[in-house]
XYZ file of N, CA and C in Angstrom:
636
model
N 6.013 -13.577 27.985
C 4.838 -14.702 27.977
C 4.337 -14.326 26.406
N 4.298 -15.570 25.635
C 3.628 -15.440 24.316
C 2.279 -15.700 24.473
N 1.670 -14.893 23.486
C 0.060 -14.881 23.573
C -0.306 -15.402 22.165
N -1.535 -16.147 21.870
C -2.002 -16.736 20.878
C -2.928 -15.715 20.102
N -2.071 -15.093 18.947
C -3.091 -13.995 18.347
C -4.235 -14.547 17.486
N -5.451 -13.826 17.444
C -6.578 -14.266 16.713
C -6.433 -13.759 15.232
N -6.633 -14.408 14.261
C -6.768 -13.822 12.992
C -8.186 -13.956 12.209
N -8.565 -13.048 11.136
C -9.851 -13.206 10.540
C -9.553 -12.705 9.033
N -10.184 -13.380 8.264
C -10.222 -13.259 7.005
C -11.333 -12.482 6.621
N -11.173 -11.166 5.757
C -12.636 -10.184 5.451
C -12.635 -10.316 4.333
N -14.039 -10.260 3.521
C -13.958 -10.395 2.249
C -14.122 -8.765 2.049
N -13.173 -8.380 0.801
C -13.172 -7.072 0.374
C -11.598 -6.398 0.663
N -11.628 -5.039 0.180
C -10.297 -4.396 0.411
C -10.647 -3.040 1.529
N -11.924 -3.049 2.035
C -12.032 -1.935 3.114
C -13.040 -2.254 3.964
N -12.634 -1.999 5.030
C -13.153 -2.386 6.386
C -13.530 -0.741 7.171
N -14.325 -1.074 8.239
C -14.511 0.046 9.151
C -13.733 -0.515 10.434
N -13.056 0.385 10.856
C -12.237 -0.309 12.183
C -12.894 0.437 13.723
N -13.077 -0.467 14.242
C -13.919 -0.069 15.559
C -13.049 0.737 16.332
N -14.077 1.618 17.015
C -13.160 2.639 18.082
C -12.912 1.917 19.479
N -12.216 0.917 19.265
C -11.704 -0.075 20.453
C -10.539 -0.115 20.625
N -9.970 0.094 21.805
C -8.421 -0.023 21.719
C -7.973 -1.818 21.990
N -7.140 -2.028 20.683
C -6.575 -3.424 20.688
C -5.910 -3.938 21.918
N -5.326 -3.139 22.502
C -4.651 -3.541 23.644
C -5.545 -3.873 25.158
N -6.265 -2.969 25.598
C -6.849 -2.899 26.544
C -8.578 -3.107 26.510
N -9.002 -2.962 25.056
C -10.419 -2.865 25.014
C -11.200 -1.713 25.162
N -10.307 -0.710 25.747
C -11.380 0.442 26.164
C -11.811 1.448 25.270
N -12.487 2.300 25.299
C -12.872 3.455 24.420
C -11.850 4.206 23.903
N -11.599 3.828 22.500
C -10.534 4.824 21.749
C -10.774 5.696 21.119
N -9.978 6.858 20.989
C -10.062 8.033 19.820
C -8.705 8.615 19.322
N -7.609 7.595 19.996
C -6.335 8.167 19.370
C -5.753 7.518 18.036
N -5.872 7.881 16.971
C -5.808 7.463 15.611
C -3.939 6.936 15.320
N -3.700 5.725 14.883
C -2.292 5.585 15.048
C -1.717 4.341 13.491
N -1.106 4.961 12.612
C -1.270 4.315 11.527
C 0.438 3.762 11.618
N 0.450 2.420 11.167
C 1.603 1.798 11.238
C 1.787 0.709 10.127
N 2.812 -0.148 10.024
C 2.511 -1.306 8.944
C 3.161 -2.762 9.703
N 2.735 -3.597 8.728
C 3.126 -4.913 9.204
C 3.715 -5.424 7.990
N 5.180 -6.190 8.414
C 6.051 -6.887 7.487
C 6.311 -8.222 7.970
N 5.313 -9.319 7.589
C 5.837 -10.596 7.594
C 6.768 -11.310 6.865
N 6.812 -12.716 6.988
C 7.957 -13.284 6.339
C 7.935 -12.954 4.825
N 6.534 -12.899 4.154
C 6.248 -12.804 2.971
C 6.762 -11.200 2.655
N 6.886 -10.451 3.358
C 7.251 -8.838 3.367
C 8.526 -8.659 3.097
N 9.031 -9.715 3.882
C 10.920 -9.635 3.898
C 11.122 -9.876 2.451
N 10.297 -10.880 2.057
C 10.893 -11.394 0.570
C 10.433 -10.629 -0.422
N 9.355 -10.189 -0.577
C 8.763 -9.073 -1.432
C 8.963 -7.580 -1.378
N 9.367 -7.269 -0.155
C 9.706 -5.920 0.274
C 8.448 -5.413 0.297
N 7.463 -5.796 0.908
C 5.962 -4.992 0.944
C 5.794 -5.126 2.600
N 5.275 -3.654 2.682
C 4.676 -3.201 4.200
C 3.157 -2.996 3.954
N 2.300 -3.931 4.682
C 0.956 -3.302 4.629
C 0.468 -2.267 5.913
N -0.144 -1.696 5.303
C -0.462 -0.395 6.353
C -1.816 -0.208 6.716
N -2.263 0.173 7.723
C -3.478 0.275 8.211
C -3.781 1.490 9.352
N -4.874 2.157 9.676
C -4.842 3.077 10.795
C -5.698 2.641 11.789
N -5.131 2.404 13.078
C -5.950 1.913 14.167
C -6.441 2.660 15.231
N -7.100 2.384 16.151
C -7.734 3.465 17.026
C -7.056 2.844 18.314
N -6.447 3.513 19.386
C -5.991 3.241 20.719
C -6.617 4.457 21.895
N -6.537 3.797 22.956
C -7.095 4.823 23.690
C -5.842 5.728 24.224
N -6.115 6.905 24.809
C -5.090 7.897 25.173
C -3.933 6.989 26.241
N -4.284 5.957 27.058
C -3.172 5.422 27.871
C -2.374 4.411 26.958
N -2.661 3.904 26.144
C -2.182 2.846 25.330
C -1.272 3.572 23.997
N -2.100 4.436 23.664
C -1.401 5.011 22.208
C 0.282 5.480 22.530
N 0.790 5.962 23.582
C 2.165 6.426 23.719
C 2.957 5.247 23.845
N 2.741 4.113 24.509
C 3.205 2.982 24.530
C 3.333 2.503 23.014
N 2.235 2.164 22.119
C 2.521 1.702 20.835
C 3.095 2.561 20.138
N 3.048 3.888 20.016
C 3.521 4.937 19.067
C 5.220 4.698 19.340
N 5.556 4.500 20.717
C 7.116 4.336 21.150
C 7.601 3.115 20.409
N 6.724 1.954 20.377
C 7.196 0.715 19.776
C 7.247 0.725 18.279
N 6.301 1.551 17.837
C 6.426 1.450 16.050
C 7.474 2.393 15.534
N 7.648 3.367 16.729
C 9.116 4.402 16.311
C 10.409 3.688 16.300
N 10.541 2.598 17.221
C 11.736 1.514 17.510
C 11.703 0.858 16.125
N 10.619 0.241 15.608
C 10.517 -0.740 14.623
C 10.862 0.072 13.507
N 10.698 1.442 13.221
C 10.970 1.942 11.938
C 12.148 2.434 11.790
N 12.656 2.972 13.089
C 14.331 3.663 13.082
C 15.194 2.359 13.405
N 14.845 1.797 14.454
C 15.702 0.655 15.045
C 16.510 -0.259 13.913
N 15.735 -0.816 13.483
C 16.195 -1.894 12.251
C 17.221 -1.159 11.176
N 16.904 0.016 11.076
C 17.858 0.990 9.875
C 19.095 1.283 11.014
N 19.063 1.457 12.213
C 20.135 1.828 12.957
C 21.006 0.805 13.270
N 20.424 -0.303 13.414
C 21.504 -1.451 13.824
C 22.207 -1.968 12.197
N 21.357 -1.907 11.758
C 22.209 -2.433 10.150
C 23.140 -1.370 9.849
N 22.900 -0.103 10.025
C 23.879 1.005 9.658
C 25.183 0.682 10.680
N 24.761 0.507 12.205
C 25.836 0.602 13.122
C 26.716 -0.541 12.846
N 26.094 -1.892 12.161
C 26.811 -3.099 12.331
C 27.751 -3.008 11.140
N 27.272 -2.507 10.171
C 28.208 -2.213 8.802
C 29.135 -1.306 8.707
N 29.124 -0.366 9.817
C 30.207 0.561 10.445
C 31.149 -0.072 10.904
N 30.858 -1.282 11.830
C 32.119 -2.189 12.234
C 32.914 -2.896 11.675
N 32.670 -3.311 10.067
C 33.284 -3.906 9.593
C 34.466 -3.338 9.084
N 34.726 -2.227 8.292
C 35.925 -1.628 8.002
C 36.874 -1.417 9.157
N 36.425 -1.254 10.262
C 37.517 -1.252 11.308
C 37.901 -2.519 11.647
N 37.199 -3.710 11.671
C 37.935 -4.921 12.077
C 38.629 -5.399 10.617
N 38.337 -5.239 9.604
C 39.199 -5.367 8.552
C 40.681 -4.886 8.659
N 40.556 -3.451 9.158
C 41.586 -2.826 9.152
C 42.726 -3.228 10.314
N 41.862 -3.698 11.428
C 42.869 -4.309 12.506
C 43.346 -5.732 12.116
N 42.426 -6.592 11.236
C 43.088 -7.808 10.717
C 44.188 -7.581 9.802
N 44.225 -6.458 8.967
C 45.109 -6.341 8.220
C 46.623 -5.826 8.518
N 46.611 -5.496 10.106
C 47.809 -5.232 10.535
C 48.753 -6.280 11.017
N 47.991 -7.878 10.622
C 48.617 -8.961 11.410
C 49.152 -9.707 9.924
N 50.216 -9.493 9.656
C 51.101 -9.803 8.641
C 51.939 -11.233 8.737
N 52.014 -11.565 7.756
C 52.958 -13.236 7.493
C 54.526 -12.806 7.988
N 55.069 -13.385 8.674
C 56.212 -13.011 9.389
C 57.211 -13.515 8.445
N 56.969 -14.489 7.394
C 57.883 -14.952 6.557
C 57.824 -14.003 5.237
N 56.556 -13.539 4.717
C 56.834 -12.645 3.388
C 56.589 -11.217 4.048
N 56.025 -10.964 5.283
C 55.896 -9.507 5.580
C 54.767 -8.832 4.657
N 53.893 -9.836 4.200
C 52.646 -9.283 3.900
C 51.521 -9.589 4.624
N 50.373 -9.032 4.337
C 49.089 -9.482 5.329
C 48.649 -11.156 5.025
N 48.546 -11.622 6.131
C 48.219 -12.973 5.959
C 46.724 -13.085 5.711
N 46.684 -13.904 4.603
C 45.068 -14.227 3.880
C 44.503 -14.802 4.748
N 44.862 -15.655 5.968
C 44.397 -16.222 6.970
C 43.680 -15.233 7.719
N 44.447 -14.190 8.197
C 44.198 -13.279 9.234
C 42.788 -12.300 8.438
N 42.843 -12.219 6.909
C 42.105 -11.494 6.384
C 40.542 -12.230 6.679
N 40.822 -13.747 6.322
C 39.696 -14.653 6.392
C 38.800 -14.354 7.744
N 39.559 -14.691 8.633
C 39.554 -14.796 9.994
C 38.641 -13.499 10.451
N 39.248 -12.133 10.005
C 38.951 -10.878 10.367
C 37.727 -10.805 9.764
N 37.203 -11.310 8.271
C 36.138 -10.922 7.932
C 34.996 -11.744 8.721
N 35.377 -12.875 8.803
C 34.325 -13.673 10.050
C 33.990 -12.904 11.143
N 35.308 -12.582 11.784
C 34.867 -11.792 13.241
C 34.197 -10.612 12.917
N 34.431 -10.018 11.864
C 33.635 -8.746 11.656
C 32.109 -9.030 11.329
N 31.783 -10.131 10.550
C 30.606 -10.458 10.704
C 29.736 -10.834 11.889
N 30.422 -11.753 12.725
C 29.984 -12.081 13.917
C 29.541 -10.933 14.617
N 30.753 -10.092 14.890
C 30.504 -8.860 16.091
C 29.638 -7.725 15.311
N 29.594 -7.906 13.740
C 28.404 -6.755 13.463
C 27.094 -7.014 13.888
N 26.750 -8.611 13.643
C 25.592 -9.072 14.032
C 25.331 -9.136 15.564
N 26.144 -9.059 16.515
C 25.930 -9.219 17.787
C 25.650 -7.750 18.214
N 26.434 -6.773 17.637
C 26.424 -5.402 18.118
C 24.918 -4.944 17.684
N 24.547 -5.223 16.658
C 23.227 -4.978 15.791
C 22.304 -5.499 16.717
N 22.360 -6.673 17.393
C 21.187 -7.258 18.218
C 21.110 -6.231 19.789
N 22.427 -6.408 20.252
C 22.735 -5.561 21.318
C 22.219 -4.193 21.301
N 22.339 -3.404 20.196
C 22.132 -1.922 20.432
C 20.403 -2.034 20.132
N 19.715 -2.988 19.583
C 18.394 -2.923 19.571
C 17.702 -3.351 20.693
N 18.451 -4.438 21.429
C 17.911 -4.981 22.726
C 18.167 -3.806 23.899
N 19.149 -2.914 23.768
C 19.277 -1.692 24.441
C 18.180 -0.811 24.502
N 17.947 -0.261 22.941
C 16.690 0.476 22.803
C 15.520 0.039 23.221
N 15.050 -1.089 22.916
C 13.832 -1.658 23.172
C 13.675 -1.551 24.631
N 14.914 -2.137 25.430
C 14.776 -1.950 27.210
C 14.326 -0.542 27.708
N 14.974 0.341 27.241
C 14.890 1.860 27.526
C 13.343 2.150 27.096
N 12.957 1.746 26.010
C 11.790 2.516 25.531
C 10.582 1.551 26.629
N 10.851 0.473 26.813
C 10.003 -0.242 27.837
C 9.912 0.206 29.109
N 10.992 0.703 29.408
C 11.018 1.443 30.790
C 10.194 2.731 30.658
N 10.223 3.284 29.738
C 9.653 4.736 29.483
C 8.261 4.501 29.318
N 7.801 3.420 29.072
C 6.542 3.065 28.805
C 6.148 1.785 29.132
N 6.116 1.222 30.509
C 6.077 0.084 31.084
C 4.232 -0.620 30.565
N 4.327 -1.784 30.658
C 3.004 -2.581 30.474
C 2.292 -1.901 31.709
N 1.044 -1.673 31.538
C 0.029 -1.655 32.683
C -0.897 -2.808 32.961
N -1.620 -2.783 33.755
C -2.591 -3.943 34.135
C -3.572 -3.595 33.096
N -3.589 -4.925 32.354
C -4.811 -5.306 31.648
C -4.284 -5.055 30.115
N -2.973 -4.584 30.072
C -2.172 -4.952 28.465
C -1.354 -6.246 28.574
N -1.715 -6.785 27.388
C -1.379 -8.037 27.040
C 0.037 -8.212 26.501
N 0.534 -7.178 25.504
C 1.530 -7.014 24.863
C 1.983 -5.549 25.158
N 3.458 -5.632 24.774
C 4.142 -4.239 24.496
C 4.130 -3.718 23.133
N 3.639 -2.821 22.389
C 3.318 -2.650 21.085
C 2.278 -2.856 20.483
N 2.068 -2.729 19.209
C 0.522 -2.786 18.852
C -0.030 -3.874 19.012
N -1.492 -3.606 19.467
C -2.263 -4.949 19.624
C -2.776 -5.565 18.347
N -2.871 -4.813 16.968
C -3.662 -5.453 16.004
C -2.850 -4.707 14.877
N -2.822 -5.849 14.001
C -2.065 -5.696 12.476
C -3.055 -6.140 11.263
N -2.871 -5.152 10.044
C -3.679 -5.622 8.872
C -2.529 -6.176 8.046
N -2.376 -7.544 8.038
C -1.352 -8.465 7.289
C -1.795 -8.554 5.887
N -2.369 -8.064 5.062
C -2.389 -7.902 3.411
C -3.705 -8.774 3.545
N -3.450 -9.369 2.103
C -4.555 -10.322 1.393
C -4.465 -12.130 2.111
N -5.444 -12.567 1.816
C -5.387 -13.800 2.508
C -4.684 -15.082 1.463
N -4.305 -14.631 0.199
C -3.284 -15.563 -0.822
C -1.950 -14.767 -0.850
N -1.025 -15.364 -0.137
C 0.083 -14.899 -0.158
C 0.991 -14.493 -1.813
N 1.411 -13.528 -1.719
C 2.098 -13.090 -3.127
C 0.840 -12.944 -4.142
N -0.411 -13.368 -3.874
C -1.420 -12.966 -5.117
C -2.367 -11.842 -4.921
N -2.893 -11.515 -6.115
C -3.754 -10.448 -5.684
C -5.480 -10.907 -5.123
N -5.971 -10.623 -4.298
C -7.326 -11.317 -3.920
C -7.796 -10.178 -3.179
N -9.203 -10.193 -3.412
C -10.291 -9.406 -2.879
C -10.431 -9.705 -1.148
N -9.523 -9.747 -0.442
C -9.657 -10.126 0.864
C -8.805 -9.342 1.672
N -9.115 -9.054 2.927
C -7.865 -8.468 3.908
C -8.269 -9.356 5.040
N -6.630 -9.396 5.672
C -6.564 -10.144 6.850
C -6.013 -9.562 7.825
N -6.411 -9.568 9.045
C -6.082 -9.090 10.340
C -5.984 -9.969 11.511
N -5.232 -9.546 12.380
C -4.777 -10.233 13.600
C -4.719 -9.320 14.778
N -5.234 -10.051 15.913
C -5.226 -8.991 17.088
C -4.563 -9.952 18.269
N -4.424 -9.488 19.431
C -3.858 -9.988 20.649
C -5.065 -10.494 21.489
N -6.178 -10.004 20.997
C -7.293 -9.939 22.064
C -8.503 -10.453 20.744
N -9.292 -11.761 20.711
C -10.150 -12.159 20.091
C -11.376 -11.012 20.268
N -11.562 -10.550 21.379
C -12.449 -9.439 21.528
C -12.469 -8.256 20.408
N -11.345 -7.917 20.224
C -11.168 -6.835 19.199
C -11.547 -7.577 17.883
N -11.076 -8.566 17.580
C -11.330 -9.309 16.341
C -12.926 -9.315 16.220
N -13.692 -9.824 17.392
C -15.033 -10.171 17.284
C -15.708 -8.318 17.022
N -15.343 -7.312 17.537
C -15.802 -6.194 17.410
C -15.520 -5.748 16.018
N -14.268 -6.243 15.228
C -14.190 -6.132 13.851
C -15.229 -6.770 12.823
N -15.485 -7.867 13.354
C -16.447 -8.529 12.765
C -17.965 -7.850 12.680
N -18.319 -7.264 13.911
C -19.415 -6.579 14.035
C -19.474 -5.325 13.392
N -18.417 -4.935 13.111
C -18.537 -3.431 12.362
C -18.433 -3.618 10.935
N -18.217 -4.753 10.547
C -18.264 -5.285 8.901
C -19.151 -6.775 8.842
N -20.099 -6.622 9.196
C -20.958 -8.054 8.928
C -21.032 -8.451 7.732
N -21.037 -7.635 6.510
C -21.335 -8.048 5.358
C -19.792 -8.594 4.785
N -18.874 -8.574 5.266
C -17.578 -8.942 5.141
C -17.196 -10.387 5.651
N -17.945 -10.850 6.685
C -17.738 -11.921 7.354
C -18.651 -13.320 6.900
N -18.413 -14.414 6.761
C -19.364 -15.510 6.691
C -20.375 -15.775 7.815
N -21.439 -16.360 7.708
C -22.140 -16.744 8.907
C -21.462 -17.542 9.956
N -20.719 -18.691 9.552
C -20.159 -19.640 10.242
C -18.822 -18.592 11.197
N -18.327 -17.863 10.547
C -17.109 -17.206 10.987
C -17.850 -16.119 12.212
N -18.719 -15.587 11.756
C -19.212 -14.412 12.777
C -19.963 -15.196 13.602
N -20.695 -16.198 13.354
C -21.073 -16.854 14.922
C -19.965 -17.191 15.962
N -18.693 -18.005 15.449
C -17.707 -18.620 15.930
C -16.923 -17.146 16.992
N -16.883 -16.120 16.040
C -16.225 -14.937 16.658
C -16.754 -14.289 17.639
N -18.363 -13.866 17.662
C -19.356 -13.209 18.205
C -20.182 -14.012 19.319
N -20.196 -15.352 18.986
C -21.456 -15.867 19.681
C -22.871 -15.572 19.319
N -22.871 -14.920 18.040
C -24.376 -14.693 17.724
C -24.567 -14.555 16.361
N -25.693 -15.016 15.811
C -25.824 -15.116 14.398
C -25.722 -13.863 13.597
N -25.217 -13.761 12.219
C -24.705 -12.612 11.784
C -25.854 -11.782 11.166
N -26.043 -10.377 11.529
C -27.577 -9.738 11.552
C -27.387 -9.891 9.840
N -28.777 -9.041 9.333
C -28.996 -8.907 7.947
C -28.339 -7.506 7.691
N -27.590 -7.598 6.527
C -26.828 -6.300 6.048
C -27.180 -5.295 5.196
N -27.595 -4.186 5.413
C -28.338 -3.357 4.239
C -27.415 -3.471 2.910
N -28.351 -3.186 1.785
C -27.340 -3.561 0.529
C -26.892 -2.358 0.218
N -26.840 -0.973 0.887
C -26.010 -0.125 0.331
C -24.815 0.225 1.172
N -24.434 -0.756 2.004
C -23.580 -0.571 2.887
C -22.163 -0.072 2.487
N -21.378 0.895 2.747
C -20.232 1.540 2.052
C -19.296 1.390 3.155
N -18.239 0.605 3.531
C -17.200 0.370 4.539
C -16.060 1.456 4.152
N -15.446 1.934 4.948
C -14.204 2.793 4.596
C -13.048 1.884 4.149
N -12.028 2.686 3.264
C -10.898 1.760 2.900
C -9.841 1.607 4.331
N -8.910 1.111 3.910
C -7.600 1.053 4.626
C -6.992 2.432 4.962
N -6.764 2.639 6.196
C -6.357 3.929 6.555
C -5.054 4.524 6.110
């Protein structure tokens, strides 16, 4: 089931991360650092990292999912590429009966089949690995997603330097807690919309922490 994630743009590049679990909203004390690579990240080869705090019950599940993200993509790419030489070798056995040489058609078909099977095998391997991990750490009551419940997604200006930080979370309550922890970085209208109350006065010497 798809869920609507809530997004917030913060002023500045340093935020206080609330000690609230982004998945179940319970008290959290388990630190977990992981990255986010959106569409822009695949183009620019950029991953945005931040340290979030999860509860003891949700942290193992999230850690398992982040390990799958980290090693799963690498594994399926290597496994898929490894199939290509084998399929090309098999296609090279098909020779033209008239000339006794390897058929160009066979090579072309072999390359196409190799690409399709490699992609299919990569998806299958990732799906099996993800299924096994989900069985080891199944969703519990109160958990909306399997895996991270919050991400730091970089700047509000794609591909450009900007003194902003963007977060998204599956629970709007967590985004509201982030706004309460950093009132000086949220404008009045956004703070009111997220928390349901007016933005408090901010001390002039506030010093938030930087990205973890």
